[in-house]
Coordinates of C-alpha atoms in Angstrom, one line a residue:
M1 CA 0.2 -0.1 -0.1
D2 CA 1.5 3.4 -0.8
I3 CA 1.0 5.4 2.1
K4 CA 2.0 9.1 1.9
I5 CA 4.5 9.4 4.6
E6 CA 8.4 11.2 5.5
S7 CA 10.6 8.7 3.3
S8 CA 12.4 7.5 6.4
W9 CA 9.9 6.7 7.9
K10 CA 8.2 5.0 4.9
E11 CA 11.2 2.9 4.5
H12 CA 11.4 1.6 8.4
L13 CA 7.3 1.2 8.4
K14 CA 7.0 -0.4 4.8
E15 CA 6.5 -4.0 6.2
E16 CA 3.7 -2.4 8.4
F17 CA 1.8 -0.7 5.4
E18 CA 1.4 -4.4 3.9
K19 CA -0.2 -6.0 6.9
Q20 CA -4.0 -6.8 6.8
Y21 CA -4.7 -4.8 10.2
F22 CA -3.4 -1.7 8.0
T23 CA -5.2 -2.0 5.1
D24 CA -8.4 -2.7 7.7
L25 CA -7.8 0.4 9.4
T26 CA -7.3 2.6 6.0
D27 CA -10.7 1.5 5.0
F28 CA -12.4 2.5 8.1
V29 CA -10.9 5.9 8.2
R30 CA -11.5 7.0 4.8
S31 CA -15.1 5.6 5.4
E32 CA -15.0 7.9 8.4
Y33 CA -13.6 10.7 6.8
T34 CA -16.2 10.8 4.0
A35 CA -19.3 10.2 6.4
Q36 CA -18.1 12.1 9.8
R37 CA -16.5 15.0 10.5
I38 CA -13.0 13.9 11.7
Y39 CA -9.4 15.5 13.3
P40 CA -6.8 16.0 12.2
P41 CA -7.2 17.0 8.7
G42 CA -6.4 14.2 6.3
R43 CA -3.4 15.9 5.3
L44 CA -1.8 16.1 8.8
I45 CA -2.6 12.4 10.3
F46 CA 1.1 11.9 9.7
N47 CA 2.4 15.2 10.5
A48 CA 4.6 14.3 13.6
F49 CA 6.5 11.8 11.1
E50 CA 6.7 14.7 8.3
K51 CA 8.2 17.2 11.5
C52 CA 10.3 14.7 12.6
P53 CA 12.4 12.0 10.6
F54 CA 13.1 8.9 11.7
D55 CA 16.8 9.6 12.1
K56 CA 16.7 13.2 13.3
V57 CA 14.3 11.8 16.5
K58 CA 15.9 12.8 19.7
V59 CA 13.1 13.0 22.2
V60 CA 9.6 10.9 22.4
I61 CA 6.0 12.6 23.7
L62 CA 3.4 10.0 23.4
G63 CA -0.2 11.3 23.7
Q64 CA -3.5 9.2 23.5
D65 CA -5.8 11.0 21.4
P66 CA -6.0 14.0 19.2
Y67 CA -7.7 16.9 20.1
H68 CA -11.3 16.2 19.1
E69 CA -12.7 19.9 19.0
P70 CA -12.6 22.2 15.9
G71 CA -9.6 23.6 15.1
Q72 CA -7.3 22.2 17.4
A73 CA -5.7 19.2 16.2
H74 CA -2.9 19.3 13.7
G75 CA -1.0 15.8 13.8
L76 CA 1.3 16.3 17.0
C77 CA 0.1 15.6 20.7
F78 CA -0.5 18.2 22.6
S79 CA -0.1 20.9 20.2
V80 CA -2.2 23.3 18.6
P81 CA -1.9 25.6 15.4
D82 CA -0.8 29.1 16.2
G83 CA -3.6 31.2 17.4
V84 CA -5.7 28.7 18.8
D85 CA -5.9 28.7 22.8
F86 CA -3.8 26.7 25.0
P87 CA -5.9 23.4 25.8
P88 CA -5.7 22.8 30.0
S89 CA -2.8 20.2 29.5
L90 CA -0.6 22.2 27.1
Q91 CA -1.0 25.2 29.6
N92 CA 0.4 22.8 32.4
I93 CA 3.1 21.8 30.1
F94 CA 4.2 25.2 29.2
K95 CA 3.8 25.8 33.4
E96 CA 6.5 23.0 34.2
I97 CA 8.8 24.3 31.5
K98 CA 8.9 27.6 33.5
N99 CA 9.3 26.3 36.6
D100 CA 12.0 23.9 35.2
L101 CA 14.2 25.6 32.7
N102 CA 12.7 29.7 33.8
I103 CA 11.6 29.6 30.2
P104 CA 8.8 32.3 29.8
I105 CA 5.3 30.8 28.7
P106 CA 5.4 31.3 24.7
K107 CA 2.6 33.1 22.6
S108 CA 1.9 29.8 20.6
G109 CA 1.1 26.5 21.6
N110 CA 1.9 25.3 18.0
L111 CA 5.2 22.6 18.6
E112 CA 6.5 22.3 15.4
R113 CA 9.4 24.2 16.9
W114 CA 10.0 21.3 19.3
A115 CA 9.4 18.5 16.3
E116 CA 12.0 20.4 14.0
Q117 CA 14.5 19.9 16.6
G118 CA 14.0 16.4 17.3
V119 CA 10.8 15.6 19.7
F120 CA 8.4 13.1 18.1
L121 CA 4.7 14.0 19.3
L122 CA 3.0 10.9 18.9
N123 CA -0.2 10.2 19.4
A124 CA -1.2 6.4 19.9
T125 CA -4.6 6.9 17.9
L126 CA -3.9 9.2 14.6
T127 CA -7.6 10.0 14.1
V128 CA -10.9 10.8 16.0
R129 CA -14.2 11.9 15.8
A130 CA -15.2 15.2 16.0
H131 CA -16.4 16.2 19.9
Q132 CA -16.3 12.2 20.5
A133 CA -12.6 11.2 22.3
G134 CA -11.2 7.7 21.7
S135 CA -14.1 7.4 19.4
H136 CA -11.0 5.9 16.9
Q137 CA -9.5 3.7 19.5
K138 CA -9.2 0.1 19.1
K139 CA -9.3 0.3 15.3
G140 CA -5.6 -0.7 14.3
W141 CA -4.3 2.6 15.2
E142 CA -2.5 1.3 18.4
T143 CA -0.7 -1.9 16.8
F144 CA 0.7 0.9 14.5
T145 CA 2.0 3.4 16.5
D146 CA 3.2 0.5 19.1
N147 CA 5.1 -0.9 16.5
V148 CA 6.6 2.8 15.7
I149 CA 7.9 2.7 19.1
H150 CA 9.5 -0.4 19.6
R151 CA 11.4 0.0 15.9
L152 CA 12.9 3.5 17.5
S153 CA 13.9 1.4 20.3
N154 CA 15.6 -1.2 18.5
S155 CA 17.0 1.0 15.7
R156 CA 18.0 4.0 17.6
D157 CA 20.3 4.7 20.6
H158 CA 19.9 7.4 23.7
L159 CA 16.5 8.3 23.2
V160 CA 14.6 9.9 25.8
F161 CA 11.1 8.5 26.3
L162 CA 8.8 10.9 28.1
L163 CA 5.6 8.8 29.3
W164 CA 2.8 11.0 31.1
G165 CA -0.1 9.3 32.5
A166 CA -0.9 5.5 32.6
Y167 CA -1.9 4.9 29.5
A168 CA 1.4 6.1 27.9
Q169 CA 3.2 4.4 30.8
R170 CA 2.2 1.1 29.5
K171 CA 4.3 1.7 26.5
D172 CA 7.2 1.0 28.2
E173 CA 7.0 -2.6 27.6
L174 CA 8.1 -1.7 24.0
I175 CA 11.1 -0.2 25.2
D176 CA 14.6 -0.8 26.1
S177 CA 15.5 0.8 28.9
R178 CA 18.7 -0.1 29.0
K179 CA 19.6 1.8 26.0
H180 CA 17.3 4.7 26.5
L181 CA 16.1 7.1 29.1
V182 CA 12.4 6.3 30.2
L183 CA 10.8 8.9 32.0
K184 CA 7.4 9.0 33.7
S185 CA 4.8 10.9 35.5
V186 CA 1.3 11.4 36.2
H187 CA -0.4 13.5 33.1
P188 CA -0.5 16.8 32.7
S189 CA -4.0 17.4 32.9
P190 CA -5.4 19.7 35.8
L191 CA -6.8 16.7 37.2
S192 CA -3.8 15.1 38.0
A193 CA -0.8 17.9 37.6
H194 CA -0.5 18.6 41.0
R195 CA 0.2 14.8 41.6
G196 CA 3.7 15.0 40.4
F197 CA 4.0 16.5 36.9
F198 CA 4.7 19.9 38.6
D199 CA 8.3 19.9 39.7
N200 CA 9.1 16.5 38.0
H201 CA 12.0 18.3 36.1
Q202 CA 11.5 16.1 33.1
F203 CA 12.4 18.6 30.5
S204 CA 15.8 19.2 32.0
K205 CA 16.5 16.0 32.7
A206 CA 16.0 15.0 29.3
N207 CA 18.7 18.2 28.1
E208 CA 21.0 16.7 30.5
Y209 CA 20.9 13.4 28.9
L210 CA 21.2 14.5 25.5
I211 CA 23.9 16.7 26.4
A212 CA 26.1 13.6 28.4
N213 CA 25.3 11.9 25.1
G214 CA 26.9 14.1 22.7
R215 CA 23.4 15.6 21.4
K216 CA 22.2 19.4 21.0
P217 CA 19.7 20.1 24.1
I218 CA 15.9 21.0 23.0
N219 CA 15.1 24.5 23.4
W220 CA 11.6 24.2 25.1

């Protein structure tokens, strides 16, 4: 199957695109875009891959679903386009970065600037129905993105994985912690951030690890 995705990822994932589950997933997603309002726009489904090629990845942040309200989702977990109000979790991410690294809260919630530095912003499920959180879960996306995580763990060295919340933390079984740094905390959601997301200093820890392994730190 010819999937429009950044070339380095296409090379690493080409076997995945030929599997039956992915054919079934593609059929489902196409039918949903025809019949429903789906986010993100179809051209941005693989935006995280486009903005951060396989060999450029330094940090992986895992989300669960795209935002499901109008104008928010653009294919990068936790990120919103320029001019869109910050969702609560993103507000808390910026608060912790300010606390950790004394970086002022930015005017834009567009995290493409992170992706271009090597932060791979991956949602476990890459599409969602408008106003219906979780509506495209268990359709095949998780099989695909689990394989993405596993490929990164196996093929790369000294990556940082940021696993926020119970859902993301379950992905640690896909990651070889002997060759990568895995940092876990509660989710940045207002429901949980006060229980360990604030003051976790994961952004500085990630940069310290990158520097120790000869890589340029992220300008968060």
